[in-house]
Short mmCIF file of C-alpha atoms in Angstrom, two decimals:
data_model
loop_
_atom_site.label_atom_id
_atom_site.label_comp_id
_atom_site.label_asym_id
_atom_site.label_seq_id
_atom_site.Cartn_x
_atom_site.Cartn_y
_atom_site.Cartn_z
CA UNK A 14 16.02 -4.52 36.16
CA UNK A 15 18.11 -5.17 33.07
CA UNK A 16 19.94 -1.88 33.57
CA UNK A 17 21.15 -3.02 37.02
CA UNK A 18 23.78 -5.08 35.21
CA UNK A 19 25.30 -1.74 34.21
CA UNK A 20 24.50 0.26 37.36
CA UNK A 21 25.02 -1.75 40.54
CA UNK A 22 28.17 -2.89 42.33
CA UNK A 23 31.73 -1.67 42.64
CA UNK A 24 32.64 -2.95 39.18
CA UNK A 25 30.10 -0.57 37.60
CA UNK A 26 31.54 2.61 39.14
CA UNK A 27 32.93 3.62 35.69
CA UNK A 28 29.44 3.35 34.20
CA UNK A 29 27.99 5.45 37.00
CA UNK A 30 30.69 8.07 36.42
CA UNK A 31 29.45 8.42 32.83
CA UNK A 32 25.83 8.63 34.01
CA UNK A 33 26.86 11.49 36.32
CA UNK A 34 28.52 13.10 33.31
CA UNK A 35 25.06 13.14 31.76
CA UNK A 36 23.78 15.06 34.77
CA UNK A 37 21.87 12.12 36.23
CA UNK A 38 21.36 12.07 39.98
CA UNK A 39 21.73 8.94 42.11
CA UNK A 40 17.94 8.80 42.33
CA UNK A 41 17.61 8.80 38.53
CA UNK A 42 20.34 6.19 38.15
CA UNK A 43 18.53 3.87 40.54
CA UNK A 44 15.25 4.01 38.61
CA UNK A 45 14.40 1.94 35.50
CA UNK A 46 16.05 3.36 32.37
CA UNK A 47 13.47 3.94 29.63
CA UNK A 48 14.79 4.62 26.15
CA UNK A 49 12.64 6.97 24.08
CA UNK A 50 13.33 6.45 20.37
CA UNK A 51 12.67 9.79 18.69
CA UNK A 52 12.16 10.01 14.93
CA UNK A 53 12.18 13.82 15.08
CA UNK A 54 13.72 15.78 12.22
CA UNK A 55 13.10 19.01 10.33
CA UNK A 56 12.58 17.61 6.80
CA UNK A 57 9.64 15.20 7.27
CA UNK A 58 6.27 16.95 7.92
CA UNK A 59 5.11 13.90 9.87
CA UNK A 60 8.08 14.24 12.20
CA UNK A 61 8.45 17.98 12.77
CA UNK A 62 6.17 17.81 15.85
CA UNK A 63 7.73 14.70 17.36
CA UNK A 64 9.95 16.75 19.68
CA UNK A 65 6.77 17.80 21.53
CA UNK A 66 5.49 14.21 21.60
CA UNK A 67 8.83 13.06 23.02
CA UNK A 68 8.72 15.69 25.78
CA UNK A 69 5.25 14.49 26.73
CA UNK A 70 6.50 10.88 26.83
CA UNK A 71 9.40 11.99 29.04
CA UNK A 72 6.93 13.53 31.50
CA UNK A 73 4.84 10.37 31.53
CA UNK A 74 7.85 8.15 32.22
CA UNK A 75 9.09 10.45 34.99
CA UNK A 76 5.63 10.71 36.57
CA UNK A 77 5.49 6.91 36.76
CA UNK A 78 8.92 6.61 38.37
CA UNK A 79 11.25 5.96 35.45
CA UNK A 80 14.27 7.75 34.03
CA UNK A 81 13.58 8.80 30.42
CA UNK A 82 16.56 8.86 28.02
CA UNK A 83 16.08 9.96 24.40
CA UNK A 84 17.98 8.68 21.38
CA UNK A 85 17.27 9.14 17.64
CA UNK A 86 16.02 7.17 14.67
CA UNK A 87 16.30 8.37 11.06
CA UNK A 88 13.30 9.04 8.82
CA UNK A 89 12.77 9.63 5.08
CA UNK A 90 9.76 11.51 3.72
CA UNK A 91 8.41 9.31 0.93
CA UNK A 92 6.61 12.25 -0.65
CA UNK A 93 9.81 14.28 -0.93
CA UNK A 94 11.82 11.22 -2.02
CA UNK A 95 9.22 10.33 -4.69
CA UNK A 96 10.06 10.25 -8.38
CA UNK A 97 13.86 10.36 -8.24
CA UNK A 98 16.86 8.43 -6.91
CA UNK A 99 15.85 9.34 -3.37
CA UNK A 100 13.01 6.81 -3.44
CA UNK A 101 15.59 4.02 -3.71
CA UNK A 102 16.54 5.00 -0.15
CA UNK A 103 13.08 4.80 1.39
CA UNK A 104 12.28 1.12 1.95
CA UNK A 105 15.93 0.38 2.72
CA UNK A 106 15.76 2.65 5.78
CA UNK A 107 13.33 0.23 7.44
CA UNK A 108 16.26 -2.11 8.13
CA UNK A 109 18.63 0.72 9.06
CA UNK A 110 16.09 1.91 11.62
CA UNK A 111 15.66 -1.58 13.07
CA UNK A 112 19.41 -2.26 13.14
CA UNK A 113 20.44 1.08 14.66
CA UNK A 114 17.71 0.93 17.32
CA UNK A 115 18.79 -2.60 18.22
CA UNK A 116 22.40 -1.40 18.51
CA UNK A 117 21.53 1.55 20.75
CA UNK A 118 19.22 -0.42 23.02
CA UNK A 119 21.57 -3.38 23.43
CA UNK A 120 24.62 -1.19 24.04
CA UNK A 121 22.92 0.78 26.82
CA UNK A 122 20.82 -1.83 28.63
CA UNK A 123 17.42 -0.12 28.69
CA UNK A 124 14.70 -1.63 30.85
CA UNK A 125 11.91 -0.45 28.54
CA UNK A 126 11.38 1.54 25.37
CA UNK A 127 8.87 4.01 24.00
CA UNK A 128 8.98 4.22 20.22
CA UNK A 129 7.93 7.55 18.69
CA UNK A 130 7.69 7.05 14.92
CA UNK A 131 5.25 8.41 12.39
CA UNK A 132 5.97 7.95 8.72
CA UNK A 133 6.20 5.04 6.35
CA UNK A 134 9.32 3.05 7.30
CA UNK A 135 9.76 4.19 10.89
CA UNK A 136 6.73 2.38 12.20
CA UNK A 137 7.58 -1.07 10.76
CA UNK A 138 11.30 -0.55 11.36
CA UNK A 139 10.72 0.16 15.04
CA UNK A 140 8.19 -2.68 15.36
CA UNK A 141 10.88 -4.98 13.93
CA UNK A 142 13.37 -3.63 16.47
CA UNK A 143 10.87 -4.09 19.31
CA UNK A 144 10.39 -7.74 18.34
CA UNK A 145 14.14 -8.35 18.21
CA UNK A 146 14.92 -6.64 21.49
CA UNK A 147 11.85 -8.01 23.31
CA UNK A 148 12.01 -5.55 26.20
CA UNK A 149 8.77 -3.86 27.40
CA UNK A 150 7.81 -1.38 24.68
CA UNK A 151 4.98 1.04 23.88
CA UNK A 152 4.41 2.92 20.60
CA UNK A 153 3.03 6.43 20.27
CA UNK A 154 3.09 8.04 16.83
CA UNK A 155 3.33 11.69 15.85
CA UNK A 156 -0.23 11.57 14.52
CA UNK A 157 -1.95 12.26 11.19
CA UNK A 158 -2.15 15.55 9.32
CA UNK A 159 -5.48 17.33 9.02
CA UNK A 160 -7.01 17.29 5.55
CA UNK A 161 -6.66 20.35 3.35
CA UNK A 162 -9.61 22.18 1.80
CA UNK A 163 -10.06 23.41 -1.77
CA UNK A 164 -13.38 24.59 -3.21
CA UNK A 165 -15.18 23.26 -0.14
CA UNK A 166 -13.75 19.76 -0.59
CA UNK A 167 -11.22 18.05 1.66
CA UNK A 168 -7.88 17.15 0.11
CA UNK A 169 -4.81 15.05 0.87
CA UNK A 170 -1.39 14.40 -0.65
CA UNK A 171 -2.86 12.29 -3.46
CA UNK A 172 -4.89 15.37 -4.49
CA UNK A 173 -1.80 17.40 -5.40
CA UNK A 174 -0.21 14.40 -7.12
CA UNK A 175 -3.30 13.93 -9.31
CA UNK A 176 -3.59 17.70 -9.88
CA UNK A 177 -0.23 17.57 -11.70
CA UNK A 178 -1.77 15.03 -14.12
CA UNK A 179 -4.84 17.25 -14.52
CA UNK A 180 -2.63 20.24 -15.33
CA UNK A 181 -0.61 18.25 -17.88
CA UNK A 182 -3.89 17.17 -19.49
CA UNK A 183 -5.05 20.79 -19.70
CA UNK A 184 -7.87 20.25 -17.22
CA UNK A 185 -6.82 22.86 -14.64
CA UNK A 186 -4.87 26.10 -14.78
CA UNK A 187 -1.45 26.82 -13.32
CA UNK A 188 -3.17 29.03 -10.73
CA UNK A 189 -5.39 26.15 -9.59
CA UNK A 190 -2.37 23.84 -9.41
CA UNK A 191 -0.66 26.46 -7.23
CA UNK A 192 -3.71 26.49 -4.94
CA UNK A 193 -3.44 22.71 -4.55
CA UNK A 194 0.27 23.12 -3.84
CA UNK A 195 -0.35 25.58 -1.02
CA UNK A 196 -3.48 24.08 0.58
CA UNK A 197 -3.26 20.30 0.22
CA UNK A 198 -1.04 19.63 3.25
CA UNK A 199 -2.07 22.25 5.83
CA UNK A 200 -0.48 20.95 9.07
CA UNK A 201 2.29 18.77 10.40
CA UNK A 202 1.60 15.05 10.66
CA UNK A 203 1.51 11.95 8.49
CA UNK A 204 -0.41 12.68 5.26
CA UNK A 205 -4.14 12.68 5.93
CA UNK A 206 -5.39 9.68 3.90
CA UNK A 207 -5.12 5.96 4.58
CA UNK A 208 -1.60 5.93 3.18
CA UNK A 209 1.25 3.78 4.46
CA UNK A 210 2.10 5.85 7.55
CA UNK A 211 -1.45 6.01 8.83
CA UNK A 212 -2.05 2.39 7.83
CA UNK A 213 0.86 1.21 9.94
CA UNK A 214 0.00 3.47 12.88
CA UNK A 215 -3.58 2.13 12.86
CA UNK A 216 -2.31 -1.45 12.57
CA UNK A 217 -0.02 -0.81 15.57
CA UNK A 218 -3.20 -0.33 17.60
CA UNK A 219 -4.69 -3.50 16.15
CA UNK A 220 -1.49 -5.40 17.01
CA UNK A 221 -1.80 -4.20 20.59
CA UNK A 222 1.47 -2.23 20.56
CA UNK A 223 -0.09 1.25 20.73
CA UNK A 224 -2.75 2.80 22.97
CA UNK A 225 -6.19 3.72 21.66
CA UNK A 226 -5.92 6.69 19.30
CA UNK A 227 -2.33 6.00 18.28
CA UNK A 228 -3.32 5.81 14.61
CA UNK A 229 -6.03 8.45 14.42
CA UNK A 230 -5.72 11.38 16.88
CA UNK A 231 -4.54 14.29 14.68
CA UNK A 232 -0.99 15.52 15.16
CA UNK A 233 -2.09 19.05 16.11
CA UNK A 234 -4.63 18.01 18.77
CA UNK A 235 -3.65 18.36 22.42
CA UNK A 236 -5.12 14.88 22.94
CA UNK A 237 -2.01 13.61 21.14
CA UNK A 238 0.16 15.02 23.95
CA UNK A 239 -2.09 13.38 26.55
CA UNK A 240 -1.71 10.09 24.68
CA UNK A 241 2.07 10.48 24.75
CA UNK A 242 2.07 11.00 28.50
CA UNK A 243 -0.08 7.89 28.93
CA UNK A 244 2.36 5.94 26.77
CA UNK A 245 5.20 7.00 29.06
CA UNK A 246 3.24 5.83 32.08
CA UNK A 247 2.13 2.61 30.36
CA UNK A 248 5.68 1.47 29.66
CA UNK A 249 6.47 1.63 33.38
CA UNK A 250 3.56 -0.71 34.08
CA UNK A 251 4.84 -3.10 31.40
CA UNK A 252 8.30 -3.05 32.99
CA UNK A 253 6.83 -3.94 36.38
CA UNK A 254 4.78 -6.78 34.89
CA UNK A 255 7.54 -7.81 32.44
CA UNK A 256 5.11 -7.80 29.50
CA UNK A 257 7.18 -7.80 26.34
CA UNK A 258 6.56 -7.31 22.61
CA UNK A 259 6.55 -11.00 21.73
CA UNK A 260 3.93 -11.56 24.43
CA UNK A 261 1.76 -9.10 22.50
CA UNK A 262 2.75 -9.64 18.84
CA UNK A 263 1.60 -13.25 18.62
CA UNK A 264 0.35 -14.95 15.47
CA UNK A 265 -3.21 -14.26 16.64
CA UNK A 266 -2.40 -10.55 17.02
CA UNK A 267 -0.89 -10.46 13.53
CA UNK A 268 -4.05 -12.06 12.15
CA UNK A 269 -6.06 -9.37 13.98
CA UNK A 270 -3.90 -6.72 12.30
CA UNK A 271 -4.40 -8.27 8.85
CA UNK A 272 -8.15 -8.43 9.49
CA UNK A 273 -8.27 -4.74 10.45
CA UNK A 274 -6.09 -4.02 7.41
CA UNK A 275 -8.77 -5.54 5.16
CA UNK A 276 -11.59 -3.66 6.89
CA UNK A 277 -9.81 -0.29 6.74
CA UNK A 278 -8.51 -0.67 3.17
CA UNK A 279 -4.91 0.02 4.16
CA UNK A 280 -1.92 0.67 1.92
CA UNK A 281 -0.55 -2.28 -0.06
CA UNK A 282 2.74 -1.62 1.72
CA UNK A 283 1.28 -3.36 4.76
CA UNK A 284 1.81 -6.57 2.74
CA UNK A 285 5.55 -5.82 2.89
CA UNK A 286 5.73 -4.72 6.50
CA UNK A 287 3.51 -7.18 8.37
CA UNK A 288 5.42 -10.24 7.05
CA UNK A 289 8.72 -8.54 7.98
CA UNK A 290 7.47 -7.77 11.51
CA UNK A 291 6.18 -11.33 11.84
CA UNK A 292 9.57 -12.67 10.73
CA UNK A 293 11.27 -10.76 13.57
CA UNK A 294 8.76 -12.33 15.97
CA UNK A 295 9.72 -15.79 14.74
CA UNK A 296 6.39 -16.14 12.92
CA UNK A 297 6.13 -16.76 9.18
CA UNK A 298 3.25 -15.13 7.29
CA UNK A 299 2.94 -15.65 3.54
CA UNK A 300 0.78 -13.74 1.09
CA UNK A 301 -1.77 -16.56 0.83
CA UNK A 302 -3.10 -15.77 4.29
CA UNK A 303 -4.07 -12.31 3.04
CA UNK A 304 -6.61 -13.72 0.58
CA UNK A 305 -7.91 -16.15 3.20
CA UNK A 306 -8.54 -13.27 5.60
CA UNK A 307 -9.87 -11.00 2.85
CA UNK A 308 -12.40 -13.61 1.76
CA UNK A 309 -14.18 -13.44 5.13
CA UNK A 310 -13.50 -9.80 6.12
CA UNK A 311 -15.84 -7.05 4.88
CA UNK A 312 -14.33 -3.74 3.77
CA UNK A 313 -15.86 -1.13 6.08
CA UNK A 314 -13.96 2.06 5.22
CA UNK A 315 -13.22 4.03 2.06
CA UNK A 316 -10.72 6.53 3.35
CA UNK A 317 -8.72 8.68 0.92
CA UNK A 318 -7.54 7.84 -1.68
CA UNK A 319 -10.33 5.22 -1.99
CA UNK A 320 -13.00 7.71 -0.89
CA UNK A 321 -13.60 11.19 0.47
CA UNK A 322 -13.19 10.59 4.18
CA UNK A 323 -9.96 11.14 6.09
CA UNK A 324 -8.16 9.97 9.20
CA UNK A 325 -9.54 12.82 11.30
CA UNK A 326 -13.05 11.55 10.49
CA UNK A 327 -12.09 7.99 11.34
CA UNK A 328 -10.97 9.32 14.73
CA UNK A 329 -14.26 11.15 15.25
CA UNK A 330 -16.19 8.00 14.25
CA UNK A 331 -14.55 5.96 17.02
CA UNK A 332 -11.19 5.07 15.50
CA UNK A 333 -9.56 1.68 15.10
CA UNK A 334 -11.30 0.21 18.14
CA UNK A 335 -14.72 1.03 16.67
CA UNK A 336 -13.71 -0.80 13.48
CA UNK A 337 -12.58 -3.77 15.56
CA UNK A 338 -15.85 -3.72 17.48
CA UNK A 339 -17.76 -3.95 14.20
CA UNK A 340 -15.58 -6.87 13.10
CA UNK A 341 -16.08 -8.54 16.46
CA UNK A 342 -19.83 -8.74 15.79
CA UNK A 343 -19.01 -11.48 13.26
CA UNK A 344 -16.36 -13.12 15.42
CA UNK A 345 -13.52 -11.87 13.22
CA UNK A 346 -11.35 -10.53 16.07
CA UNK A 347 -9.38 -12.59 18.58
CA UNK A 348 -10.48 -10.95 21.81
CA UNK A 349 -7.86 -12.66 24.01
CA UNK A 350 -4.80 -10.93 22.53
CA UNK A 351 -2.84 -8.86 25.05
CA UNK A 352 -2.11 -5.14 24.56
CA UNK A 353 0.27 -2.53 25.97
CA UNK A 354 -2.25 -1.25 28.51
CA UNK A 355 -2.19 -4.70 30.11
CA UNK A 356 -5.74 -5.47 28.99
CA UNK A 357 -6.97 -7.74 26.24
CA UNK A 358 -8.32 -6.58 22.88
CA UNK A 359 -11.77 -7.73 24.02
CA UNK A 360 -11.62 -5.53 27.10
CA UNK A 361 -10.35 -2.56 25.09
CA UNK A 362 -12.96 -2.60 22.34
CA UNK A 363 -15.89 -3.02 24.69
CA UNK A 364 -17.88 0.19 24.41
CA UNK A 365 -15.90 1.47 21.38
CA UNK A 366 -18.96 2.25 19.29
CA UNK A 367 -19.22 3.23 15.64
CA UNK A 368 -20.33 6.86 15.81
CA UNK A 369 -20.57 7.57 12.06
CA UNK A 370 -21.88 4.95 9.65
CA UNK A 371 -20.80 7.09 6.69
CA UNK A 372 -17.16 6.72 7.76
CA UNK A 373 -17.23 3.20 9.23
CA UNK A 374 -19.86 1.08 7.55
CA UNK A 375 -21.78 -1.27 9.86
CA UNK A 376 -20.72 -4.89 9.48
CA UNK A 377 -24.19 -5.64 8.05
CA UNK A 378 -23.77 -3.08 5.23
CA UNK A 379 -20.10 -3.03 4.14
CA UNK A 380 -18.65 -1.52 0.98
CA UNK A 381 -17.86 -5.09 -0.05
CA UNK A 382 -17.99 -8.52 1.53
CA UNK A 383 -14.27 -8.97 0.92
CA UNK A 384 -11.29 -7.02 2.21
CA UNK A 385 -9.49 -3.98 0.87
CA UNK A 386 -6.37 -5.79 -0.36
CA UNK A 387 -6.08 -8.69 -2.80
CA UNK A 388 -3.11 -10.90 -3.65
CA UNK A 389 -3.02 -11.94 -7.32
CA UNK A 390 -1.16 -14.94 -8.69
CA UNK A 391 -0.62 -16.36 -12.18
CA UNK A 392 2.19 -16.97 -14.65
CA UNK A 393 3.20 -13.31 -14.39
CA UNK A 394 3.40 -13.44 -10.59
CA UNK A 395 3.70 -17.05 -9.40
CA UNK A 396 4.97 -15.89 -5.99
CA UNK A 397 2.27 -13.23 -5.76
CA UNK A 398 1.44 -9.58 -6.41
CA UNK A 399 -0.66 -7.07 -4.47
CA UNK A 400 -3.44 -4.60 -5.32
CA UNK A 401 -5.49 -2.22 -3.17
CA UNK A 402 -8.83 -3.63 -4.27
CA UNK A 403 -10.88 -1.06 -2.35
CA UNK A 404 -9.34 1.78 -4.42
CA UNK A 405 -10.06 0.17 -7.82
CA UNK A 406 -12.97 1.30 -9.97
CA UNK A 407 -15.63 -1.37 -10.55
CA UNK A 408 -14.89 -1.00 -14.28
CA UNK A 409 -11.28 -2.10 -13.75
CA UNK A 410 -11.70 -5.10 -11.45
CA UNK A 411 -11.30 -7.22 -14.59
CA UNK A 412 -9.13 -5.80 -17.36
CA UNK A 413 -7.33 -7.19 -20.39
CA UNK A 414 -5.12 -5.07 -22.59
CA UNK A 415 -1.85 -4.70 -24.48
CA UNK A 416 1.37 -4.12 -22.54
CA UNK A 417 3.38 -0.91 -22.78
CA UNK A 418 6.72 -1.89 -21.25
CA UNK A 419 9.24 0.35 -19.47
CA UNK A 420 12.46 -0.53 -17.66
CA UNK A 421 12.23 2.31 -15.13
CA UNK A 422 9.74 4.66 -13.51
CA UNK A 423 11.28 7.62 -15.34
CA UNK A 424 10.73 6.04 -18.78
CA UNK A 425 7.09 5.34 -17.94
CA UNK A 426 6.54 8.84 -16.60
CA UNK A 427 7.88 10.43 -19.78
CA UNK A 428 5.58 8.28 -21.91
CA UNK A 429 2.52 9.08 -19.79
CA UNK A 430 3.27 12.82 -19.87
CA UNK A 431 3.75 12.66 -23.66
CA UNK A 432 0.31 11.12 -24.14
CA UNK A 433 1.66 7.78 -25.36
CA UNK A 434 -0.58 5.72 -23.06
CA UNK A 435 -3.99 5.00 -24.53
CA UNK A 436 -7.25 3.67 -23.05
CA UNK A 437 -7.06 -0.09 -22.62
CA UNK A 438 -3.27 -0.22 -22.13
CA UNK A 439 -1.48 -2.09 -19.35
CA UNK A 440 1.60 -0.10 -18.30
CA UNK A 441 4.41 -2.42 -17.17
CA UNK A 442 7.23 -0.93 -15.09
CA UNK A 443 10.04 -3.36 -14.25
CA UNK A 444 13.52 -3.35 -12.72
CA UNK A 445 12.06 -1.43 -9.78
CA UNK A 446 11.84 -4.37 -7.33
CA UNK A 447 13.77 -4.84 -4.08
CA UNK A 448 16.90 -6.03 -5.94
CA UNK A 449 16.34 -4.42 -9.31
CA UNK A 450 15.60 -0.89 -8.14
CA UNK A 451 17.14 -1.46 -5.76
CA UNK A 452 14.84 -0.40 -2.96
CA UNK A 453 11.46 -1.07 -4.57
CA UNK A 454 10.47 2.49 -5.41
CA UNK A 455 6.89 3.68 -5.03
CA UNK A 456 5.14 4.56 -8.30
CA UNK A 457 2.88 7.38 -7.11
CA UNK A 458 3.85 9.81 -9.89
CA UNK A 459 2.92 7.49 -12.79
CA UNK A 460 -0.28 6.29 -11.11
CA UNK A 461 -1.34 9.83 -10.20
CA UNK A 462 -0.61 11.03 -13.74
CA UNK A 463 -2.83 8.26 -15.15
CA UNK A 464 -5.66 9.20 -12.78
CA UNK A 465 -5.22 12.94 -13.33
CA UNK A 466 -5.35 12.52 -17.11
CA UNK A 467 -8.69 10.73 -16.86
CA UNK A 468 -7.37 7.25 -17.70
CA UNK A 469 -8.13 5.63 -14.33
CA UNK A 470 -11.15 3.73 -15.69
CA UNK A 471 -9.31 2.35 -18.72
CA UNK A 472 -5.58 1.89 -17.97
CA UNK A 473 -3.93 -0.58 -15.57
CA UNK A 474 -0.37 -0.51 -14.26
CA UNK A 475 1.73 -3.40 -13.00
CA UNK A 476 5.21 -3.32 -11.51
CA UNK A 477 7.76 -5.31 -9.56
CA UNK A 478 8.12 -2.13 -7.53
CA UNK A 479 5.45 -0.91 -5.15
CA UNK A 480 2.94 1.88 -4.68
CA UNK A 481 2.37 4.70 -2.28
CA UNK A 482 -0.65 4.34 -0.05
CA UNK A 483 -1.84 7.42 -1.96
CA UNK A 484 -2.15 5.38 -5.16
CA UNK A 485 -5.57 4.41 -6.44
CA UNK A 486 -6.70 2.55 -9.52
CA UNK A 487 -5.95 -0.85 -11.08
CA UNK A 488 -2.33 -0.78 -9.93
CA UNK A 489 -0.73 -4.14 -9.20
CA UNK A 490 2.61 -4.08 -7.35
CA UNK A 491 5.11 -6.41 -5.70
CA UNK A 492 5.10 -8.68 -8.82
CA UNK A 493 7.30 -11.60 -7.75
CA UNK A 494 9.71 -12.86 -8.85
CA UNK A 495 10.96 -9.50 -10.07
CA UNK A 496 12.70 -8.84 -13.39
CA UNK A 497 16.14 -8.61 -11.78
CA UNK A 498 15.67 -12.11 -10.37
CA UNK A 499 14.66 -13.59 -13.72
CA UNK A 500 10.90 -13.21 -13.30
CA UNK A 501 8.54 -13.42 -16.25
CA UNK A 502 7.86 -9.70 -16.02
CA UNK A 503 11.38 -9.28 -17.42
CA UNK A 504 10.40 -10.79 -20.80
CA UNK A 505 7.07 -9.04 -21.37
CA UNK A 506 7.06 -7.27 -24.74
CA UNK A 507 5.08 -4.32 -26.04
CA UNK A 508 1.71 -5.50 -27.31
CA UNK A 509 1.55 -8.70 -25.22
CA UNK A 510 -1.92 -9.15 -23.77
CA UNK A 511 -2.15 -9.11 -19.98
CA UNK A 512 -5.30 -10.03 -18.09
CA UNK A 513 -5.92 -8.81 -14.54
CA UNK A 514 -8.85 -10.46 -12.74
CA UNK A 515 -9.03 -9.08 -9.19
CA UNK A 516 -12.20 -10.93 -8.08
CA UNK A 517 -10.51 -14.21 -9.02
CA UNK A 518 -7.09 -13.17 -7.67
CA UNK A 519 -5.29 -13.78 -10.95
CA UNK A 520 -2.84 -12.03 -13.26
CA UNK A 521 -1.80 -13.68 -16.56
CA UNK A 522 0.52 -12.91 -19.43
CA UNK A 523 -1.42 -14.29 -22.39
CA UNK A 524 1.48 -15.54 -24.48
CA UNK A 525 1.82 -19.20 -25.49
CA UNK A 526 4.11 -21.35 -23.38
CA UNK A 527 6.55 -22.18 -26.18
CA UNK A 528 7.19 -18.51 -26.91
CA UNK A 529 7.70 -17.77 -23.23
CA UNK A 530 10.21 -20.61 -22.86
CA UNK A 531 12.17 -19.25 -25.82
CA UNK A 532 12.19 -15.74 -24.36
CA UNK A 533 13.29 -16.98 -20.92
CA UNK A 534 16.06 -19.12 -22.46
CA UNK A 535 17.66 -15.98 -23.93
CA UNK A 536 16.86 -13.69 -20.99
CA UNK A 537 19.68 -12.05 -19.05
CA UNK A 538 18.38 -9.61 -16.41
CA UNK A 539 19.84 -6.12 -16.59
CA UNK A 540 22.48 -5.28 -14.02
CA UNK A 541 23.00 -1.85 -12.45
CA UNK A 542 26.27 -0.45 -11.17
CA UNK A 543 25.75 0.01 -7.45
CA UNK A 544 27.82 1.37 -4.60
CA UNK A 545 27.51 1.82 -0.85
CA UNK A 546 24.45 0.78 1.11
CA UNK A 547 22.31 0.08 -1.97
CA UNK A 548 24.88 -2.45 -3.20
CA UNK A 549 24.82 -4.27 0.13
CA UNK A 550 21.03 -4.09 0.31
CA UNK A 551 20.52 -5.50 -3.19
CA UNK A 552 22.82 -8.44 -2.39
CA UNK A 553 20.84 -9.38 0.74
CA UNK A 554 17.19 -8.53 0.11
CA UNK A 555 14.47 -11.13 -0.49
CA UNK A 556 11.51 -10.77 -2.84
CA UNK A 557 8.58 -8.46 -2.21
CA UNK A 558 6.45 -11.57 -1.67
CA UNK A 559 8.51 -12.32 1.44
CA UNK A 560 8.34 -8.79 2.82
CA UNK A 561 11.66 -7.64 1.30
CA UNK A 562 13.44 -8.90 4.41
CA UNK A 563 17.22 -9.09 4.49
CA UNK A 564 18.59 -12.61 4.33
#
């Protein structure tokens, strides 16, 4: 055991004295030490129940003969941080989470870890930490929120965001907006659509780092507590067998995750997080592989915001394993990849049947023959940009229109609210990238306002920032290189024609080359006065095309 280096022998008597100060008995000290990384706090709805999940994990570890020891990880609620300076601090926490977990685990010599994340940055941050530390690790999330209900229809967080746009457009009353406010998010858990949190928790299953149901069992179901106990027991088996994260998170497993991503129609943020996780595993994944996988992977699910089904229904339909079983019918899944229950993916998905063809389309009758995410390239994004194809109206898969340019999310939001955006426009929001924001803010408020005002079938939006998983529409993010790094997006002018062609994976600024060279020659990116962590982050972060990793 790794922890024996801290526990055994005369020279470690001082360490044992401190363990006794914790109230640990000799019997507990002599067992494997299992760190439980708890993302619990009282401000994030997806994390308010994690204390109960952690207690269940503790029981599982103890039942299997380990000594459970809890320590914390921070978490930001993207929904609460949205639309103001707080969103600059969302993506940047991914690296704080990874770094602080690494520090705690290395300082205290744990033999194994159980990660208990739930929301957007905690899952990838802890997966990054697991890859770095490479000690036996199991993930169990806090679970998804149940959908709300208004007028007999299910709702999710994107519903209230779009309701604000509807109210501003005079389509609904203040009373109806208040009803959305009170009923959209009815329980604890990660917001109920296929947003970033649920995307990453589902992809954790596909990677093999979480047990079946990790991404889909609702937060309020008792089955979630049973899953947590099994996770606590599973880590003890991994410790005995010395199965570690990099044995599981291989290149083949990452390709499995990207394949499931395409089938599920996950958040575009997965195109930031999977490359960053791969990087920590010593594996390089570029955006080109996404289009290669998308080209052969059918899109099987239209979960909110792309459609009217929710994570709870995906769970009832058979969950992530049922989706993988469908994909396996066409040989799209590597069955030999190892998972945290000690079995292979092939063994796990055997018998995981699709129980609802309205939620998970059969592989023979998909929503589309290509995946839910597309990477677009062109003169405006030579390093790449990302769009959630499965959430784009058929009318907007190809769009050409005049640019309306804004140097911040706030400027764009004011213009949208004032009715300055007209059908056919392409809204351009720049200086919101990893360096320029800094922190690559999500643009849910502008995109929701466009949809709520009835412009979703006629207006596109592009940005060097990113989008919430709750975003839908012709919204192209991660434009790289970003404006702050001298990218072409920095010299786009009002009225310039921009063409977005999602089926052909292209995005072009239709201005002649001579004019563009002249603009670039005189271009000096705007600089922001920064302090503290954001200043350090901006100086170290790579482009969105590389996963916004810290160099």
